[in-house]
Each structure stands twice: as structure tokens, then as C-alpha cells.
Coordinates of N, CA, C and O and ligand atoms in Angstrom, one line a residue:
M1 N -149.7 -1.6 66.7 CA -149.7 -1.8 68.1 C -149.4 -3.2 68.7 O -149.9 -4.2 68.0
L2 N -148.5 -3.2 69.6 CA -148.3 -4.6 70.2 C -149.1 -4.7 71.6 O -148.8 -3.8 72.5
A3 N -149.9 -5.7 71.7 CA -150.6 -5.9 72.9 C -150.2 -7.4 73.5 O -149.9 -8.1 72.7
M4 N -150.2 -7.5 74.7 CA -150.0 -8.7 75.4 C -151.5 -9.1 75.9 O -152.1 -8.3 76.5
I5 N -151.8 -10.4 75.8 CA -153.0 -10.9 76.3 C -152.8 -12.1 77.2 O -151.9 -13.0 76.8
V6 N -153.3 -12.2 78.4 CA -152.8 -13.1 79.4 C -154.0 -13.3 80.5 O -154.7 -12.4 80.7
A7 N -154.2 -14.4 81.1 CA -155.0 -14.7 82.1 C -154.2 -15.1 83.3 O -153.3 -15.9 83.3
V8 N -154.4 -14.3 84.4 CA -153.6 -14.3 85.6 C -154.3 -14.6 86.9 O -155.4 -14.0 87.1
A9 N -153.8 -15.4 87.7 CA -154.5 -15.8 89.0 C -154.1 -14.7 90.0 O -153.2 -13.8 89.8
E10 N -154.9 -14.6 91.0 CA -154.6 -13.5 92.0 C -153.1 -13.4 92.5 O -152.7 -12.4 92.9
N11 N -152.4 -14.6 92.6 CA -151.1 -14.6 93.1 C -150.1 -14.5 91.9 O -148.9 -14.9 92.1
G12 N -150.5 -14.2 90.7 CA -149.7 -14.0 89.6 C -149.4 -15.2 88.7 O -148.7 -15.2 87.7
V13 N -150.0 -16.4 89.1 CA -149.7 -17.6 88.5 C -150.4 -17.6 87.1 O -151.7 -17.2 87.1
I14 N -149.7 -18.2 86.0 CA -150.3 -18.3 84.7 C -150.4 -19.7 84.2 O -150.9 -20.0 83.2
G15 N -149.5 -20.7 84.8 CA -149.5 -22.0 84.2 C -148.8 -22.9 85.1 O -148.1 -22.5 86.1
K16 N -148.8 -24.2 84.7 CA -148.2 -25.2 85.6 C -147.9 -26.3 84.6 O -148.7 -26.8 83.8
D17 N -146.7 -26.9 84.7 CA -146.3 -28.0 83.9 C -146.5 -27.7 82.3 O -147.0 -28.6 81.6
N18 N -146.2 -26.5 81.9 CA -146.4 -26.2 80.4 C -147.8 -26.2 79.9 O -148.1 -26.5 78.9
Q19 N -148.7 -26.1 81.0 CA -150.2 -26.1 80.5 C -150.9 -25.0 81.2 O -150.4 -24.4 82.4
L20 N -152.1 -24.6 80.7 CA -152.9 -23.7 81.4 C -153.6 -24.4 82.6 O -153.7 -25.6 82.6
I21 N -153.9 -23.7 83.7 CA -154.5 -24.4 84.9 C -156.0 -24.6 85.0 O -156.7 -25.6 85.4
W22 N -156.6 -23.4 84.5 CA -158.1 -23.4 84.6 C -158.7 -23.5 83.3 O -158.0 -23.3 82.3
R23 N -160.0 -23.6 83.3 CA -160.8 -23.5 82.0 C -161.9 -22.7 82.1 O -162.8 -23.0 82.8
I24 N -161.8 -21.5 81.5 CA -163.0 -20.6 81.5 C -163.3 -20.2 80.1 O -162.8 -19.5 79.3
P25 N -164.5 -21.0 79.7 CA -164.9 -20.8 78.3 C -165.1 -19.4 77.9 O -164.8 -19.0 76.6
E26 N -165.6 -18.5 78.7 CA -165.8 -17.2 78.3 C -164.5 -16.4 78.2 O -164.5 -15.5 77.3
D27 N -163.5 -16.8 78.7 CA -162.2 -16.3 78.6 C -161.6 -16.7 77.2 O -160.9 -16.1 76.5
L28 N -161.7 -18.1 76.9 CA -161.2 -18.6 75.6 C -162.0 -17.8 74.5 O -161.4 -17.5 73.5
K29 N -163.4 -17.6 74.7 CA -164.1 -16.8 73.7 C -163.5 -15.3 73.5 O -163.4 -15.0 72.3
Y30 N -163.2 -14.8 74.6 CA -162.6 -13.4 74.7 C -161.3 -13.4 73.9 O -161.0 -12.6 73.0
F31 N -160.5 -14.4 74.2 CA -159.2 -14.5 73.6 C -159.3 -14.7 72.0 O -158.6 -14.1 71.2
K32 N -160.3 -15.6 71.6 CA -160.5 -15.8 70.2 C -161.0 -14.6 69.5 O -160.5 -14.3 68.4
E33 N -161.9 -13.8 70.0 CA -162.5 -12.7 69.4 C -161.3 -11.6 69.3 O -161.2 -11.0 68.3
R34 N -160.6 -11.4 70.4 CA -159.5 -10.4 70.2 C -158.4 -10.8 69.2 O -158.0 -10.0 68.4
T35 N -157.9 -12.1 69.2 CA -156.8 -12.4 68.4 C -157.0 -12.8 67.0 O -156.2 -12.8 66.1
T36 N -158.3 -13.3 66.7 CA -158.6 -13.8 65.3 C -158.3 -12.7 64.3 O -158.6 -11.5 64.4
G37 N -157.6 -13.1 63.2 CA -157.3 -12.3 62.1 C -155.9 -11.5 62.4 O -155.6 -10.7 61.5
H38 N -155.3 -11.8 63.4 CA -154.0 -11.1 63.8 C -152.8 -12.1 63.9 O -153.0 -13.3 64.1
V39 N -151.7 -11.4 63.9 CA -150.5 -12.2 64.2 C -150.5 -12.5 65.7 O -150.8 -11.6 66.5
I40 N -150.1 -13.7 66.1 CA -149.9 -14.0 67.6 C -148.4 -14.5 67.7 O -147.9 -15.3 67.0
I41 N -147.8 -13.9 68.7 CA -146.4 -14.2 68.9 C -146.3 -15.0 70.2 O -147.0 -14.5 71.2
M42 N -145.5 -16.0 70.2 CA -145.3 -16.8 71.5 C -144.0 -17.4 71.6 O -143.2 -17.5 70.6
G43 N -143.7 -17.8 72.7 CA -142.5 -18.6 73.1 C -142.6 -20.0 72.5 O -143.7 -20.6 72.3
R44 N -141.4 -20.6 72.4 CA -141.4 -22.0 71.9 C -142.1 -22.9 72.8 O -142.9 -23.8 72.3
R45 N -142.1 -22.7 74.1 CA -142.9 -23.7 75.0 C -144.3 -23.5 74.9 O -145.0 -24.5 74.9
T46 N -144.8 -22.3 74.7 CA -146.2 -22.1 74.5 C -146.7 -22.7 73.2 O -147.7 -23.4 73.1
L47 N -146.0 -22.6 72.1 CA -146.4 -23.1 70.9 C -146.4 -24.7 71.0 O -147.3 -25.2 70.5
E48 N -145.4 -25.2 71.7 CA -145.4 -26.7 71.8 C -146.5 -27.1 72.9 O -146.9 -28.4 72.8
S49 N -147.2 -26.2 73.5 CA -148.4 -26.6 74.4 C -149.6 -26.6 73.7 O -150.7 -27.2 74.2
L50 N -149.6 -26.0 72.5 CA -150.9 -26.0 71.8 C -151.2 -27.4 71.1 O -150.2 -27.9 70.5
P51 N -152.5 -27.9 71.2 CA -152.8 -29.1 70.5 C -152.8 -29.0 69.0 O -152.7 -30.0 68.2
F52 N -153.0 -27.8 68.5 CA -153.1 -27.5 67.1 C -152.9 -25.9 66.9 O -153.0 -25.2 67.8
L53 N -152.7 -25.5 65.6 CA -152.6 -24.1 65.4 C -154.0 -23.5 65.6 O -155.0 -24.0 65.3
L54 N -154.0 -22.3 66.1 CA -155.3 -21.6 66.3 C -155.8 -21.0 64.9 O -155.1 -20.4 64.3
P55 N -157.0 -21.3 64.6 CA -157.5 -20.9 63.3 C -157.5 -19.4 63.0 O -157.7 -18.7 64.0
N56 N -157.2 -19.1 61.8 CA -157.3 -17.7 61.3 C -156.4 -16.7 62.1 O -156.7 -15.6 62.3
R57 N -155.3 -17.3 62.5 CA -154.2 -16.4 63.1 C -152.9 -16.8 62.6 O -152.6 -18.1 62.4
E58 N -151.9 -15.8 62.4 CA -150.6 -16.1 61.9 C -149.8 -16.3 63.1 O -149.7 -15.4 64.0
H59 N -149.1 -17.6 63.2 CA -148.3 -17.8 64.4 C -146.8 -17.6 64.2 O -146.3 -18.0 63.2
W60 N -146.3 -16.7 65.1 CA -144.9 -16.4 65.2 C -144.3 -17.1 66.4 O -144.9 -16.9 67.5
V61 N -143.1 -17.7 66.3 CA -142.6 -18.3 67.5 C -141.1 -17.7 67.8 O -140.4 -17.5 66.7
I62 N -140.8 -17.6 69.1 CA -139.5 -17.1 69.4 C -138.7 -18.3 70.0 O -139.3 -18.9 70.9
T63 N -137.5 -18.6 69.5 CA -136.7 -19.6 70.0 C -135.3 -19.1 69.9 O -134.8 -18.6 68.9
S64 N -134.3 -19.7 70.8 CA -132.9 -19.4 70.6 C -132.2 -20.5 69.6 O -131.2 -20.3 69.3
Q65 N -133.0 -21.6 69.4 CA -132.4 -22.7 68.5 C -132.5 -22.3 67.1 O -133.5 -22.1 66.5
L66 N -131.3 -22.2 66.5 CA -131.2 -21.7 65.2 C -131.7 -22.7 64.1 O -132.0 -22.3 63.1
D67 N -131.8 -24.0 64.6 CA -132.2 -25.1 63.6 C -133.5 -25.5 64.0 O -134.0 -26.7 63.6
Y68 N -134.4 -24.7 64.7 CA -135.7 -25.1 65.3 C -136.6 -25.4 64.0 O -136.9 -24.5 63.2
V69 N -137.3 -26.5 64.1 CA -138.3 -26.8 63.2 C -139.6 -26.9 64.0 O -139.8 -27.9 64.8
P70 N -140.6 -26.0 63.7 CA -141.8 -26.0 64.6 C -142.6 -27.2 64.3 O -142.5 -27.9 63.3
P71 N -143.5 -27.6 65.3 CA -144.3 -28.9 65.1 C -145.4 -28.7 64.1 O -146.0 -29.7 63.8
Y72 N -145.6 -27.5 63.7 CA -146.7 -27.3 62.8 C -146.2 -26.4 61.6 O -145.4 -25.6 61.7
E73 N -146.8 -26.7 60.3 CA -146.3 -26.0 59.2 C -146.9 -24.6 59.2 O -148.0 -24.3 59.8
G74 N -146.2 -23.6 58.7 CA -146.6 -22.3 58.5 C -146.3 -21.3 59.6 O -146.7 -20.2 59.6
V75 N -145.6 -21.9 60.7 CA -145.2 -21.1 61.8 C -143.9 -20.3 61.4 O -142.9 -20.9 60.9
K76 N -144.0 -19.0 61.7 CA -142.8 -18.1 61.4 C -141.9 -18.2 62.6 O -142.3 -17.9 63.7
V77 N -140.5 -18.4 62.3 CA -139.7 -18.5 63.5 C -138.7 -17.3 63.6 O -138.2 -16.8 62.5
F78 N -138.7 -16.7 64.8 CA -137.7 -15.6 65.1 C -136.8 -16.1 66.1 O -137.1 -16.9 67.1
H79 N -135.6 -15.6 66.2 CA -134.6 -15.9 67.1 C -134.5 -14.8 68.3 O -133.5 -15.0 69.1
S80 N -135.3 -13.8 68.3 CA -135.2 -12.9 69.5 C -136.5 -12.1 69.5 O -137.1 -11.9 68.4
P81 N -136.9 -11.6 70.6 CA -138.2 -10.7 70.7 C -138.0 -9.6 69.7 O -138.9 -9.1 69.1
E82 N -136.7 -8.9 69.8 CA -136.5 -7.8 69.0 C -136.8 -8.0 67.4 O -137.3 -7.1 66.8
D83 N -136.4 -9.1 67.0 CA -136.6 -9.5 65.6 C -138.1 -9.5 65.3 O -138.6 -9.1 64.2
A84 N -138.9 -10.2 66.2 CA -140.3 -10.2 66.0 C -140.9 -8.9 66.0 O -141.8 -8.5 65.3
V85 N -140.5 -8.1 67.0 CA -141.0 -6.7 67.1 C -140.7 -5.9 65.8 O -141.6 -5.2 65.4
Q86 N -139.6 -6.1 65.3 CA -139.2 -5.3 64.1 C -140.1 -5.8 62.9 O -140.6 -5.0 62.2
A87 N -140.4 -7.0 62.7 CA -141.1 -7.6 61.7 C -142.6 -7.2 62.0 O -143.3 -7.1 61.0
A88 N -142.9 -6.9 63.1 CA -144.4 -6.6 63.4 C -144.7 -5.1 63.1 O -145.8 -4.5 63.1
K89 N -143.7 -4.2 63.0 CA -143.7 -2.8 62.7 C -144.6 -2.6 61.4 O -144.4 -3.2 60.5
G90 N -145.6 -1.8 61.5 CA -146.4 -1.6 60.3 C -147.7 -2.4 60.4 O -148.7 -2.1 59.7
L91 N -147.8 -3.5 61.3 CA -149.1 -4.2 61.4 C -149.8 -3.4 62.5 O -149.3 -2.9 63.5
D92 N -151.2 -3.2 62.1 CA -152.0 -2.5 63.1 C -152.2 -3.1 64.5 O -152.2 -2.4 65.5
M93 N -152.2 -4.5 64.5 CA -152.5 -5.1 65.9 C -151.7 -6.4 65.8 O -152.0 -7.2 64.9
V94 N -150.9 -6.6 66.9 CA -150.2 -7.9 67.0 C -150.3 -8.2 68.5 O -150.2 -7.4 69.3
Y95 N -150.5 -9.5 68.7 CA -150.7 -10.0 70.1 C -149.5 -10.9 70.5 O -149.3 -11.9 69.8
C96 N -148.9 -10.5 71.7 CA -148.0 -11.5 72.3 C -148.9 -12.4 73.3 O -149.6 -11.9 74.1
I97 N -148.9 -13.6 73.1 CA -149.7 -14.6 73.8 C -149.0 -15.4 74.8 O -149.5 -16.4 75.4
G98 N -147.7 -15.1 75.1 CA -147.0 -15.8 76.2 C -146.0 -16.7 75.7 O -145.7 -16.7 74.5
G99 N -145.4 -17.5 76.7 CA -145.7 -17.6 78.0 C -144.9 -16.6 78.8 O -144.4 -15.6 78.3
A100 N -144.6 -17.0 80.0 CA -143.9 -16.1 81.1 C -142.6 -15.5 80.6 O -142.4 -14.3 80.7
Q101 N -141.7 -16.3 80.0 CA -140.4 -15.7 79.5 C -140.6 -14.7 78.5 O -140.1 -13.7 78.4
V102 N -141.5 -15.0 77.5 CA -141.7 -14.1 76.4 C -142.5 -12.9 76.8 O -142.3 -11.8 76.2
Y103 N -143.5 -13.0 77.7 CA -144.1 -11.8 78.2 C -143.0 -10.9 78.8 O -143.0 -9.7 78.6
T104 N -142.1 -11.4 79.6 CA -141.1 -10.6 80.1 C -140.2 -9.9 79.2 O -139.9 -8.7 79.3
S105 N -139.8 -10.7 78.2 CA -138.9 -10.0 77.2 C -139.6 -9.2 76.2 O -139.0 -8.2 75.7
M106 N -140.9 -9.3 76.0 CA -141.6 -8.3 75.1 C -142.2 -7.2 75.8 O -142.6 -6.2 75.1
A107 N -142.3 -7.3 77.1 CA -143.0 -6.1 77.9 C -142.5 -4.8 77.5 O -143.4 -3.8 77.4
P108 N -141.2 -4.5 77.4 CA -140.8 -3.2 77.2 C -141.4 -2.6 75.7 O -141.3 -1.4 75.6
Y109 N -141.7 -3.5 74.9 CA -142.2 -3.1 73.6 C -143.8 -3.0 73.5 O -144.2 -2.6 72.5
A110 N -144.4 -3.4 74.6 CA -145.9 -3.5 74.5 C -146.6 -2.1 74.8 O -146.0 -1.3 75.5
D111 N -147.7 -1.8 74.1 CA -148.5 -0.6 74.2 C -149.6 -0.9 75.1 O -150.1 0.0 75.7
R112 N -150.1 -2.1 75.1 CA -151.4 -2.5 75.8 C -151.3 -3.7 76.4 O -150.7 -4.7 75.8
L113 N -152.1 -4.0 77.5 CA -152.1 -5.3 78.2 C -153.7 -5.7 78.3 O -154.5 -4.9 78.8
Y114 N -154.0 -6.9 77.8 CA -155.4 -7.3 78.1 C -155.2 -8.5 79.1 O -154.7 -9.5 78.7
V115 N -155.6 -8.2 80.3 CA -155.4 -9.1 81.4 C -156.7 -9.7 82.0 O -157.5 -8.9 82.4
T116 N -156.9 -11.0 81.9 CA -158.0 -11.6 82.6 C -157.5 -11.9 84.0 O -156.7 -12.7 84.2
E117 N -158.1 -11.1 84.9 CA -157.7 -11.2 86.3 C -158.7 -12.0 87.2 O -159.7 -11.7 87.5
L118 N -158.1 -13.2 87.5 CA -158.9 -14.3 88.4 C -158.9 -13.7 89.9 O -157.8 -13.4 90.3
H119 N -159.9 -13.9 90.5 CA -159.9 -13.4 91.9 C -159.6 -14.7 92.8 O -160.4 -14.9 93.8
Q120 N -158.8 -15.4 92.5 CA -158.4 -16.7 93.2 C -157.0 -17.1 92.9 O -156.4 -16.8 91.8
A121 N -156.2 -17.6 94.1 CA -154.8 -17.9 93.8 C -154.8 -19.4 93.3 O -155.7 -20.2 93.7
F122 N -153.7 -19.7 92.6 CA -153.6 -21.0 92.1 C -152.1 -21.4 92.3 O -151.2 -20.6 92.4
T123 N -151.9 -22.7 92.4 CA -150.5 -23.3 92.5 C -149.9 -23.4 91.1 O -150.6 -24.1 90.2
G124 N -148.8 -23.0 90.8 CA -148.2 -23.1 89.4 C -146.8 -22.8 89.5 O -146.1 -22.7 90.5
D125 N -146.1 -22.8 88.2 CA -144.7 -22.7 88.1 C -144.3 -21.6 87.2 O -143.1 -21.3 87.0
V126 N -145.2 -20.8 86.7 CA -144.9 -19.5 85.9 C -145.8 -18.5 86.3 O -147.0 -18.7 86.6
T127 N -145.3 -17.2 86.3 CA -146.1 -16.1 86.8 C -146.0 -14.9 85.7 O -145.2 -14.8 84.9
F128 N -147.0 -13.9 85.9 CA -146.9 -12.7 85.2 C -147.4 -11.6 86.2 O -148.4 -11.7 86.9
T129 N -146.6 -10.5 86.3 CA -146.9 -9.5 87.1 C -146.8 -8.1 86.5 O -146.8 -7.0 87.2
E130 N -146.5 -8.1 85.2 CA -146.3 -6.8 84.5 C -147.3 -5.7 84.8 O -147.0 -4.6 84.9
H131 N -148.6 -6.1 84.8 CA -149.7 -5.2 85.0 C -149.7 -4.5 86.3 O -150.4 -3.5 86.5
T132 N -148.9 -5.1 87.3 CA -148.9 -4.3 88.6 C -147.9 -3.2 88.7 O -147.7 -2.5 89.7
K133 N -147.1 -3.1 87.6 CA -146.0 -2.1 87.6 C -146.6 -0.6 87.4 O -147.7 -0.5 86.6
P134 N -145.9 0.3 87.9 CA -146.6 1.8 87.8 C -146.6 2.2 86.4 O -147.4 3.3 86.1
E135 N -146.0 1.7 85.4 CA -146.0 2.3 84.1 C -147.3 2.0 83.3 O -147.5 2.4 82.3
W136 N -148.2 1.2 84.0 CA -149.4 0.8 83.4 C -150.7 1.4 84.0 O -150.7 1.5 85.2
I137 N -151.6 1.9 83.2 CA -152.7 2.6 83.8 C -153.9 1.7 83.3 O -154.0 1.4 82.2
E138 N -154.8 1.5 84.3 CA -156.1 0.7 83.9 C -157.1 1.5 83.2 O -157.5 2.7 83.7
I139 N -157.5 1.2 82.1 CA -158.4 2.0 81.3 C -159.9 1.4 81.3 O -160.7 2.0 80.9
E140 N -160.0 0.1 81.5 CA -161.2 -0.5 81.4 C -161.2 -1.8 82.3 O -160.3 -2.5 82.3
R141 N -162.4 -2.0 83.0 CA -162.6 -3.3 83.7 C -164.0 -3.8 83.6 O -164.9 -3.0 83.9
T142 N -164.1 -5.0 83.0 CA -165.4 -5.5 82.9 C -165.5 -6.8 83.7 O -164.7 -7.8 83.5
P143 N -166.5 -7.0 84.6 CA -166.6 -8.3 85.2 C -166.9 -9.5 84.3 O -167.7 -9.3 83.3
G144 N -166.1 -10.5 84.4 CA -166.4 -11.8 83.6 C -167.6 -12.5 84.1 O -168.0 -12.4 85.3
A145 N -168.4 -13.2 83.1 CA -169.5 -13.8 83.5 C -169.4 -15.4 83.3 O -168.4 -15.8 82.8
G146 N -170.5 -16.1 83.6 CA -170.5 -17.5 83.3 C -169.7 -18.5 84.2 O -169.6 -19.7 83.7
Q147 N -169.2 -18.0 85.2 CA -168.3 -18.9 86.0 C -168.8 -18.8 87.5 O -168.3 -17.8 88.2
E148 N -169.8 -19.6 88.0 CA -170.2 -19.4 89.2 C -169.2 -19.7 90.4 O -169.1 -18.9 91.4
D149 N -168.2 -20.5 90.1 CA -167.2 -20.9 91.1 C -166.0 -19.9 91.1 O -165.1 -20.2 92.1
L150 N -165.9 -19.1 90.2 CA -164.6 -18.3 90.0 C -164.9 -16.9 89.5 O -165.3 -16.7 88.3
A151 N -164.7 -15.9 90.2 CA -164.9 -14.6 89.9 C -163.6 -14.0 89.0 O -162.5 -14.4 89.5
Y152 N -163.8 -13.2 88.0 CA -162.7 -12.8 87.3 C -163.2 -11.4 86.5 O -164.5 -11.2 86.4
D153 N -162.2 -10.6 86.1 CA -162.4 -9.5 85.4 C -161.7 -9.5 84.1 O -160.5 -9.9 84.1
F154 N -162.2 -8.8 83.0 CA -161.4 -8.5 81.9 C -160.9 -7.1 82.0 O -161.8 -6.2 82.1
V155 N -159.6 -6.8 82.1 CA -159.0 -5.6 82.3 C -158.0 -5.2 81.3 O -157.3 -6.0 80.7
T156 N -158.1 -3.9 80.8 CA -157.2 -3.3 79.8 C -156.3 -2.3 80.5 O -156.8 -1.5 81.1
Y157 N -155.0 -2.4 80.1 CA -154.1 -1.5 80.6 C -153.4 -0.8 79.5 O -153.1 -1.4 78.5
E158 N -153.2 0.5 79.6 CA -152.3 1.2 78.6 C -151.1 1.7 79.3 O -151.1 2.1 80.5
R159 N -150.0 1.8 78.5 CA -148.8 2.4 79.1 C -149.0 3.8 79.4 O -149.4 4.6 78.5
R160 N -148.6 4.2 80.5 CA -148.8 5.7 81.0 C -147.8 6.5 80.1 O -146.6 6.3 79.9
K161 N -148.4 7.6 79.7 CA -147.7 8.5 78.7 C -146.7 9.3 79.5 O -146.9 9.7 80.6
Ligands
NAP201 N1 -152.4 -17.9 81.5 C1 -152.0 -17.5 80.3 O1 -152.7 -16.6 79.8 C2 -150.9 -18.1 79.5 C3 -150.6 -17.7 78.2 C4 -149.5 -18.4 77.6 C5 -148.8 -19.4 78.3 N2 -149.1 -19.7 79.5 C6 -148.4 -20.6 80.2 O2 -147.0 -20.3 80.4 C7 -146.2 -21.5 80.4 C8 -145.1 -21.4 79.4 O3 -144.3 -20.2 79.6 P1 -142.7 -20.3 79.7 O4 -142.2 -19.2 80.3 O5 -142.4 -21.7 80.3 O6 -142.4 -20.5 78.2 P2 -142.5 -19.6 76.8 O7 -142.2 -18.1 77.2 O8 -143.8 -19.9 76.1 O9 -141.2 -20.2 75.9 C9 -140.1 -20.1 76.4 C10 -139.1 -20.3 75.2 O10 -139.1 -19.2 74.3 C11 -137.9 -19.0 73.8 N3 -137.4 -17.7 74.3 C12 -138.0 -16.9 75.3 N4 -137.3 -15.7 75.4 C13 -136.4 -15.7 74.4 C14 -135.4 -14.8 74.0 N5 -135.3 -13.6 74.6 N6 -134.6 -15.1 72.9 C15 -134.7 -16.3 72.3 N7 -135.7 -17.2 72.6 C16 -136.5 -16.9 73.7 C17 -137.0 -20.0 74.4 O11 -137.0 -21.3 73.5 P3 -135.7 -22.1 73.3 O12 -135.6 -22.9 74.6 O13 -136.2 -22.9 72.1 O14 -134.7 -21.3 73.0 C18 -137.7 -20.4 75.7 O15 -137.3 -21.6 76.2 C19 -147.1 -22.6 80.2 O16 -147.5 -23.1 81.5 C20 -148.4 -22.1 79.5 O17 -149.5 -22.7 79.7 C21 -150.1 -19.1 80.2

């Protein structure tokens, strides 16, 4: 199964200047619990925004640069979302972790979305709106905790059959 995991502001914003905007420790914990032990697929810009490789996860990166050398050892390089999807066939769970460009190009292949929905708008330069499309059905919503200043929910969507 291919799942996309993302944290989204009320106005669809997910990042600014190639960085995340907010810091929600419970969401980082949720992301870690979900993705640990699995392959994570990301765009070249998201890989380069990471300060280090995330422990106990296999990193796959998508880039159009045929001579691309990742900044970290052990990262598997793909030159199209389709190649990554093909390589992921047979794995029981694979997560696409962004960013905006790669969410858009992998959305047609995704079976599930894990969306942390913030109840506040933010200013940024990249957005995600896939979960608002009619092909997705909400199957679970849990209010997030631990953040007095910022309400948010953990929401799961599945592709409508
Ligand atoms: N809130 C969240 O949950 C979340 C999660 C992840 C990221 N983000 C944010 O999103 C932003 C980064 O997103 P982004 O859209 O700028 O970058 P991105 O999707 O991470 O990476 C874009 C790069 O991926 C490669 N790529 C994308 N589609 C491709 C395709 N079809 N074929 C070949 N290569 C392809 C290209 O690399 P080349 O240029 O090398 O060809 C492209 O420049 C940051 O602000 C980050 O913090 C937010």
C-alpha cells in the first residue's frame, strides 16, 4: 500500500522557504510511529531540507537529475514517481512524505492519506489540497493533543471505491 503523510494548514499551506513552518511535537511523534520501519519516498528538495537521515527508515528520493548524488549515503535515487511506485510494488507499506511536487505526482498512485489538519491558516509557498478532492473518503478523525495554542486533528482518508 502507498500512503501519503502530510501536515496541512487550514489554507492548504505545508511549507515555506523549503522548511516546515510549525513545530508540533505530537505530530512529529505520530509521523515517527507511522513511518518507522518503512520506506519513505520524497522529492529532492524535501530530502535536502532534512538535517540528517531519519533513523530506521529507508529513504528513496525522486529527482530528474540523472547524475544526482544525494547528500547522505544509502539514499536510493529514482528519476520518476512511476519508477518509485514500480519498485514499491510488493512492499506492504510505503509512505510518500512530500513535498508539494511529489505529493501531486504520486497522488494518483496513493491508496491512503494521513493528514494532520491544522485549524489555522499560515503563510507559505507550497500547498497540499489532495484530501479535499471527492475521490477521498474520511475514515478516521482524532483530535490532536498537547498544543494549547493550535488545534489540529489526525485524519485518515481512503480512496473511494
Ligand atoms: N507539511 C508537511 O507535511 C511537509 C512534508 C514534506 C515537505 N514539506 C515542505 O514542502 C516543501 C518542499 O516541497 P517542494 O514541492 O518544493 O519540493 P519536493 O516535492 O520535495 O521536491 C521537488 C523536486 O523533486 C523532484 N521531482 C518532483 N517531481 C518529479 C518528477 N515527476 N520527476 C522527476 N523528479 C521530480 C525534482 O527534483 P530535481 O529538481 O532534482 O529534478 C523537484 O525539484 C518544503 O517547504 C517542505 O518543508 C512539508
